[in-house]
Coordinates of C-alpha atoms in Angstrom, one line a residue:
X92 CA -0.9 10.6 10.8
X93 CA 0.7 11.3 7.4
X94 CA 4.4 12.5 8.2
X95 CA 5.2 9.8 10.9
X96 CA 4.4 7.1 8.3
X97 CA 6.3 8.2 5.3
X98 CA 9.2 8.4 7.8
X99 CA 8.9 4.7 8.8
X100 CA 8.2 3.7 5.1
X101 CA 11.7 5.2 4.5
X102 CA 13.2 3.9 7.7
X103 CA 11.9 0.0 5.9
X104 CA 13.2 0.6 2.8
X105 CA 17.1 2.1 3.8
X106 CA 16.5 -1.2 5.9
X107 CA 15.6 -3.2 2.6
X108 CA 18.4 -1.4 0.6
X109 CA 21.1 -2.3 3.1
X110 CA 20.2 -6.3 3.1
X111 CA 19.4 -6.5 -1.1
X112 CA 23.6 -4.5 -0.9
X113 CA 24.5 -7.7 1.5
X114 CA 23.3 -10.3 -0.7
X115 CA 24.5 -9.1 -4.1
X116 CA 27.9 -8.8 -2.1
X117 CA 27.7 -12.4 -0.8
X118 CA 24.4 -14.3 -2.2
X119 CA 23.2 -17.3 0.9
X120 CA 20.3 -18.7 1.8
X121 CA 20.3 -17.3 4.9
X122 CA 20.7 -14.0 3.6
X123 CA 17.7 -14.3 1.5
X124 CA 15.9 -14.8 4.2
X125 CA 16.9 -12.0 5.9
X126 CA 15.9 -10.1 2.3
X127 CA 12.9 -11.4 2.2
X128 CA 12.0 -10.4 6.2
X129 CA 12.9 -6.5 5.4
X130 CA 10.9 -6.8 1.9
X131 CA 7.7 -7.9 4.0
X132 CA 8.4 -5.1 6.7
X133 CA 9.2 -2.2 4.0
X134 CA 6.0 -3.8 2.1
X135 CA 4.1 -3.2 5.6
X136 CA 5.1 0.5 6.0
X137 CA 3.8 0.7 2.6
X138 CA 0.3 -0.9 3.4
X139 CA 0.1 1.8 6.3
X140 CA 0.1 5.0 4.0
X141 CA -0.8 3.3 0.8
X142 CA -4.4 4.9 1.5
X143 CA -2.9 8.4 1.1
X144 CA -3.5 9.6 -2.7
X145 CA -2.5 13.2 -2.5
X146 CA 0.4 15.4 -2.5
X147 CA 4.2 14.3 -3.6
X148 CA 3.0 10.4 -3.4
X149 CA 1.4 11.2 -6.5
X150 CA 4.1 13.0 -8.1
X151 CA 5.9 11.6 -11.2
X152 CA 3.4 8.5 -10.6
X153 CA 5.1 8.1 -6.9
X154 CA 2.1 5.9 -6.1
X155 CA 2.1 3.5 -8.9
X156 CA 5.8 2.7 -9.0
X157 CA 5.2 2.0 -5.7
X158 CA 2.7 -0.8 -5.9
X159 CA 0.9 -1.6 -9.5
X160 CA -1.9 -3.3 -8.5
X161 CA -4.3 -4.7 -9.6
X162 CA -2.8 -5.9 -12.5
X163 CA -5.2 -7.1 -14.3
X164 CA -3.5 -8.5 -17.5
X165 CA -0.3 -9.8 -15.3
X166 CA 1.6 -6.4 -16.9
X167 CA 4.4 -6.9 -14.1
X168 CA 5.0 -10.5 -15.0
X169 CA 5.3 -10.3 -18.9
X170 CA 7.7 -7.1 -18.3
X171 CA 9.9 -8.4 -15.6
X172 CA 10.2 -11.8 -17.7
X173 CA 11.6 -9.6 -20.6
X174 CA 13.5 -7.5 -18.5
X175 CA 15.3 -11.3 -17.0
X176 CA 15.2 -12.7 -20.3
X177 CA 17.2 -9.2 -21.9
X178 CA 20.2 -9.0 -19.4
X179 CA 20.6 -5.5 -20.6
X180 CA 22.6 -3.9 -17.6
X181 CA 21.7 -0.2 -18.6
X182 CA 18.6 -0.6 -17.3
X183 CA 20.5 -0.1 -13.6
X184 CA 22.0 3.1 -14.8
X185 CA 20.5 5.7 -12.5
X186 CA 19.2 7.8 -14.8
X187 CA 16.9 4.8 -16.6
X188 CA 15.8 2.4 -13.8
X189 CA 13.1 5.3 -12.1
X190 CA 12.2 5.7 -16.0
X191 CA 11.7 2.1 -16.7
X192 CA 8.3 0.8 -16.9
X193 CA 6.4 1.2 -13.9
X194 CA 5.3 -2.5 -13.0
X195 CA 8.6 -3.4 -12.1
X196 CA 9.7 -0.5 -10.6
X197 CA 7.8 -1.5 -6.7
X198 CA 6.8 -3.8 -4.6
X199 CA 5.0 -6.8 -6.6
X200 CA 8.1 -6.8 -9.2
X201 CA 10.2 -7.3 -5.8
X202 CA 8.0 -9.9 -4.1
X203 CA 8.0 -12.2 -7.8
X204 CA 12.1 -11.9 -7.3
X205 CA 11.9 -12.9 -3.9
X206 CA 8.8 -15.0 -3.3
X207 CA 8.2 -16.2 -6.2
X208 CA 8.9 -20.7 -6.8
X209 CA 12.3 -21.7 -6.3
X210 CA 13.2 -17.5 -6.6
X211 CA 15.7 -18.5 -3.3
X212 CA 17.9 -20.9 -4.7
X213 CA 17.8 -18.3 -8.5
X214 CA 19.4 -15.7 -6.4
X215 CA 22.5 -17.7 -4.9
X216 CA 23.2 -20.6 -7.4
X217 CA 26.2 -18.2 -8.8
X218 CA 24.8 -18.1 -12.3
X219 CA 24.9 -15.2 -14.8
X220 CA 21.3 -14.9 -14.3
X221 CA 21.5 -15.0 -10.4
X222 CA 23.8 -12.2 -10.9
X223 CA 21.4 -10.2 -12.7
X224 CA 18.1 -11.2 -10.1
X225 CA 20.4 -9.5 -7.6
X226 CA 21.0 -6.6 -9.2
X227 CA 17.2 -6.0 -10.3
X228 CA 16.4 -6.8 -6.5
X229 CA 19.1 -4.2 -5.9
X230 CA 17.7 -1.7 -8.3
X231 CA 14.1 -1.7 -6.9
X232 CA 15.6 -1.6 -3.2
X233 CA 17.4 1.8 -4.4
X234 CA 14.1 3.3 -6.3
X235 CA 11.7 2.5 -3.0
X236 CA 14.4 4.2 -1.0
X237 CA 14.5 7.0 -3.3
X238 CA 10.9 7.9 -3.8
X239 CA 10.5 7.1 0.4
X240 CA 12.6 9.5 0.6
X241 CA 11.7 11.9 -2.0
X242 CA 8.2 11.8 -0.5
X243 CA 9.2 12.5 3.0
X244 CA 11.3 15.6 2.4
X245 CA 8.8 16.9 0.2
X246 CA 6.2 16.6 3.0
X247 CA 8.6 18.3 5.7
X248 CA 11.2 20.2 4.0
X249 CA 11.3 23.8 3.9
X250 CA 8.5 26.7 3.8
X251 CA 6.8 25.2 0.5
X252 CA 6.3 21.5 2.3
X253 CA 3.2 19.9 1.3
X254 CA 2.6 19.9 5.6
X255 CA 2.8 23.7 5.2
X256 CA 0.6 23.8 2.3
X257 CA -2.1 21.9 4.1
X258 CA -1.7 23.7 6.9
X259 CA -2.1 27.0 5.2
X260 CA -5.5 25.8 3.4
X261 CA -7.4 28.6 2.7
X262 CA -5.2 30.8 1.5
X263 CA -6.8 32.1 -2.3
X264 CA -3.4 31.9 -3.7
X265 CA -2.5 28.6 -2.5
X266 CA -2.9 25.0 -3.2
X267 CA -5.9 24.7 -1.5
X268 CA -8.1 27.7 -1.9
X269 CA -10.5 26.8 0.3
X270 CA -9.8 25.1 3.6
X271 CA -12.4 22.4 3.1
X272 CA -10.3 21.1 0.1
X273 CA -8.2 19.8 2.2
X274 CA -10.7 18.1 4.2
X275 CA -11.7 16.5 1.0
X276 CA -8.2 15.5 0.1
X277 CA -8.1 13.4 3.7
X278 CA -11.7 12.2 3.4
X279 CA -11.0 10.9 0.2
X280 CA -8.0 8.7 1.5
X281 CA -9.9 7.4 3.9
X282 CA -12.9 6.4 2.1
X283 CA -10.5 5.1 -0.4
X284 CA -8.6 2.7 2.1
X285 CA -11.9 1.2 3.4
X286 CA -13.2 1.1 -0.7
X287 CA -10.1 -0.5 -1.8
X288 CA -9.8 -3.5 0.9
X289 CA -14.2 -4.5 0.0
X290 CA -14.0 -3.7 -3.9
X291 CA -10.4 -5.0 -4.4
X292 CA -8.4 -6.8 -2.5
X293 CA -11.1 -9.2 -0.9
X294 CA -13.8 -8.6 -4.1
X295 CA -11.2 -10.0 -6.7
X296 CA -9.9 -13.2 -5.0
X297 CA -13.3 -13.8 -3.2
X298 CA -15.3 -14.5 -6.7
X299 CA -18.6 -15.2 -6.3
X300 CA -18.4 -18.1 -4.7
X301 CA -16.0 -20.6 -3.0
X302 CA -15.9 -22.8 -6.7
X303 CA -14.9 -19.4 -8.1
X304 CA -12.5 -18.1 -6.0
X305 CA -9.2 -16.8 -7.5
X306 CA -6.5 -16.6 -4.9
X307 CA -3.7 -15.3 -7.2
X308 CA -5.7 -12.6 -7.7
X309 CA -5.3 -11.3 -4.4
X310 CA -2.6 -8.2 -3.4
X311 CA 0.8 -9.9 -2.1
X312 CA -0.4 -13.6 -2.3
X313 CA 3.2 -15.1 -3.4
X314 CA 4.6 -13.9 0.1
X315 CA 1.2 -14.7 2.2
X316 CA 0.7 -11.4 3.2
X317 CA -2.9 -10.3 1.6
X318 CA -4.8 -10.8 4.8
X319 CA -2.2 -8.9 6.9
X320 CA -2.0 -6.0 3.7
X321 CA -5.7 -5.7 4.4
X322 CA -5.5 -5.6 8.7
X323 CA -2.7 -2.6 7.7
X324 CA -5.2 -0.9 5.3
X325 CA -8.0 -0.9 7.8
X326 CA -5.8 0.0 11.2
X327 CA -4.9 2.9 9.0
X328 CA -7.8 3.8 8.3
X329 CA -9.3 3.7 11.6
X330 CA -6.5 5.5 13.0
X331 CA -7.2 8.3 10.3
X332 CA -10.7 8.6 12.0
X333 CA -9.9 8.1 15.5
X334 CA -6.7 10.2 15.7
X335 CA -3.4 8.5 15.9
X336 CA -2.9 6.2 19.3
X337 CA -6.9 6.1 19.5
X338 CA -6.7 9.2 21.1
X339 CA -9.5 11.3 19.0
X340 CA -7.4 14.1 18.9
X341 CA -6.6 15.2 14.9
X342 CA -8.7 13.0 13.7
X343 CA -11.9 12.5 11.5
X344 CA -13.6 11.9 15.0
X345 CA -12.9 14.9 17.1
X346 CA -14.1 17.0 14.0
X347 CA -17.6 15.3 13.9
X348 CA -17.9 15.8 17.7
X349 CA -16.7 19.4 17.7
X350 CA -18.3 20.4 14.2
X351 CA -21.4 18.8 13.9
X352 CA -22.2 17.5 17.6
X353 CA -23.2 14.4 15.8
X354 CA -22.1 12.0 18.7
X355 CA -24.3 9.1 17.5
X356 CA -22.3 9.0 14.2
X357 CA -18.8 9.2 15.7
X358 CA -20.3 6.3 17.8
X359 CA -21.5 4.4 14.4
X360 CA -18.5 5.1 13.2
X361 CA -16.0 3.7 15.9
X362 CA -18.0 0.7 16.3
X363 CA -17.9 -0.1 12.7
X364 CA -14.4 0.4 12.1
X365 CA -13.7 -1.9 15.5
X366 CA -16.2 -4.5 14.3
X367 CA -14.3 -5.1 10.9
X368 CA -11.0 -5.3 12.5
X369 CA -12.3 -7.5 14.7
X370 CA -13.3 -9.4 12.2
X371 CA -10.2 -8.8 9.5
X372 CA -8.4 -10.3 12.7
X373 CA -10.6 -13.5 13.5
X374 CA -9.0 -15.1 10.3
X375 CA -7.2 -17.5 10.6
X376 CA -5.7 -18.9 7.5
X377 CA -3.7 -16.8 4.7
X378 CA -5.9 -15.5 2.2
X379 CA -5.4 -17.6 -0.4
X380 CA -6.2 -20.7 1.3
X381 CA -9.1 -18.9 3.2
X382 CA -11.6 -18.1 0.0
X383 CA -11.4 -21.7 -0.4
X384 CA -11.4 -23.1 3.4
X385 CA -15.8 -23.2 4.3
X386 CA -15.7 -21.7 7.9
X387 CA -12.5 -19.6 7.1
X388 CA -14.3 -18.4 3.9
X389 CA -18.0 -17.4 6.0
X390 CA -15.6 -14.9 8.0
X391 CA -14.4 -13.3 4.9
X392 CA -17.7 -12.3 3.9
X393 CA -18.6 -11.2 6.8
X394 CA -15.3 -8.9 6.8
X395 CA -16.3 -7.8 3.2
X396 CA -20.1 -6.7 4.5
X397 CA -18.8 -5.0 6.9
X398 CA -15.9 -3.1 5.0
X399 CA -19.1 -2.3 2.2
X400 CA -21.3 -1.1 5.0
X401 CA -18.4 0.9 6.5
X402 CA -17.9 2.6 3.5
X403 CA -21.4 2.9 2.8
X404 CA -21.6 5.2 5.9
X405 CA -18.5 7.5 5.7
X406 CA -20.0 8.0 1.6
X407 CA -23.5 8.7 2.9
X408 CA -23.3 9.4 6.5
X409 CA -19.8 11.2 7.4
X410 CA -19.9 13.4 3.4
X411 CA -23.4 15.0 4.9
X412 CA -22.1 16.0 8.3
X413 CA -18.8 17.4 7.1
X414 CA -20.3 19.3 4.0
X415 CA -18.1 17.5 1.5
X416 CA -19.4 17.4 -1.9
X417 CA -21.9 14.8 -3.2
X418 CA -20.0 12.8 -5.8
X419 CA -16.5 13.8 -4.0

């Protein structure tokens, strides 16, 4: 489930890092197109492992230079505006951009320079500042490459790769003393992918009601991609349970059924995570014009009881069977 995904997510962003090269070389319209296609798709492959929270991801703050969100007090804004505002090339240096601060190091700082109002025709008008977009576009490019790819080889390289170290839990002199440590590690991902998309990223733009809905609140709303961030979340998630390809096999499912016999929870289980994709996918309208749209809005709720009451039963439910630790 893990290793597969890291590998894609640095597949996207060499992808990304190759077209942000093109267009500092030869800044077009069309070209920022292009840019702003392999920003969505790196964004994507990002979406599908964001849920995992443990193990070189979380190194050197991996995680939040990756995506800082939510931010709450528009952090990313006020220091990117600076940072456009300075011109200071040194920033680029290798050594300093991965030590910058981290809300412009990832994905929202890229999708402001890419997505954000009239952020095309800033990037080709041939003006000192376009210059200097570019080359911040450039720099994040080369840091989401560089922590991709970082993460990957630190999952699968060598004898001391955090696959081995997983695989070895148990061991008393290892990272995971016990083997069910490990199992917590996982269970905590995907809890936290199912708590994230109810308490976050539909909770926050949703508001309390459709008069106090607050769409730029929402993950990724500049590029229209909240609804689909969320459809990734849960599909990973579900394939965390099920096993890769549905199959059963490796997952969160195959261990209920051959652990604690419990089939009526696996079968809980499955139907809730189909239900709210099933639901995540009747929506029609990007999220930021759903929260506001009546019917469109009445199928957003319903996705975010059902993501609550999903998560309600893997924290109540799925901890019990499994022996993780109340309070995990």
């Amino acid at each position: 489930h893990i290793v597969p995904r890291y590998a894609k997510l640095a597949e996207a962003a060499a992808q990304l890092g190759t077209l942000a090269e093109r267009i500092c070389d030869m800044p077009t319209s069309t070209r920022v197109a292009d840019l702003r296609e392999a920003a969505i798709a790196a964004q994507n492959a990002w979406q599908r492992v964001q849920h995992i929270r443990f193990g070189p991801v979380e190194r050197d703050m991996r995680s939040t230079r990756f995506a800082f969100w939510p931010d709450v007090r528009n952090r990313t804004g006020r220091e990117l505006a600076e940072v456009l505002h300075a011109r200071n090339r040194e920033i680029f240096k290798p050594d300093r951009f991965p030590n910058a601060n981290v809300v412009i190091q990832g994905f929202p700082a890229l999708e402001r320079l890419l997505f954000d109002k009239d952020s095309g025709r800033l990037l080709v008008d041939g003006t000192v500042d376009a210059h200097f977009r570019c080359s911040m576009v450039r720099a994040i490019a080369a840091n989401l490459i560089a922590m991709s790819k970082a993460v990957y080889e630190e999952w699968t390289r060598g004898t001391d790769s955090y696959a081995n170290i997983v695989a070895q839990a148990g061991n008393e002199f290892g990272v995971y003393p016990k083997a069910d440590e490990a199992t917590l590690d996982l269970f905590k991902s995907l809890h936290g992918a199912v708590e994230t998309v109810a308490d976050h990223k539909l909770a926050r733009p949703m508001g309390d009601s459709a008069d106090s809905a607050r769409p730029k609140r929402a993950e990724s709303w500049r590029s229209g991609q909240s609804l689909e961030n969320i459809r990734r979340n849960l599909e990973a998630a579900q394939a965390m349970y099920l096993g890769e390809n549905g199959s059963g096999a490796r997952g969160f499912s195959s261990l209920v059924r051959s652990q604690t016999k419990d089939v009526k929870l696996d079968g809980l289980l499955r139907r809730a995570f189909a239900q709210t994709l099933a639901t995540a996918n009747s929506i029609k309208l990007p999220l930021r014009e759903a929260v506001s749209d009546p019917v469109e809005r009445a199928k957003l709720a319903k996705l975010k009881t059902e993501a609550s009451a999903l998560k309600t039963i893997l924290a109540q439910r799925l901890t019990v069977a499994l022996g993780i630790p109340l309070g995990f």
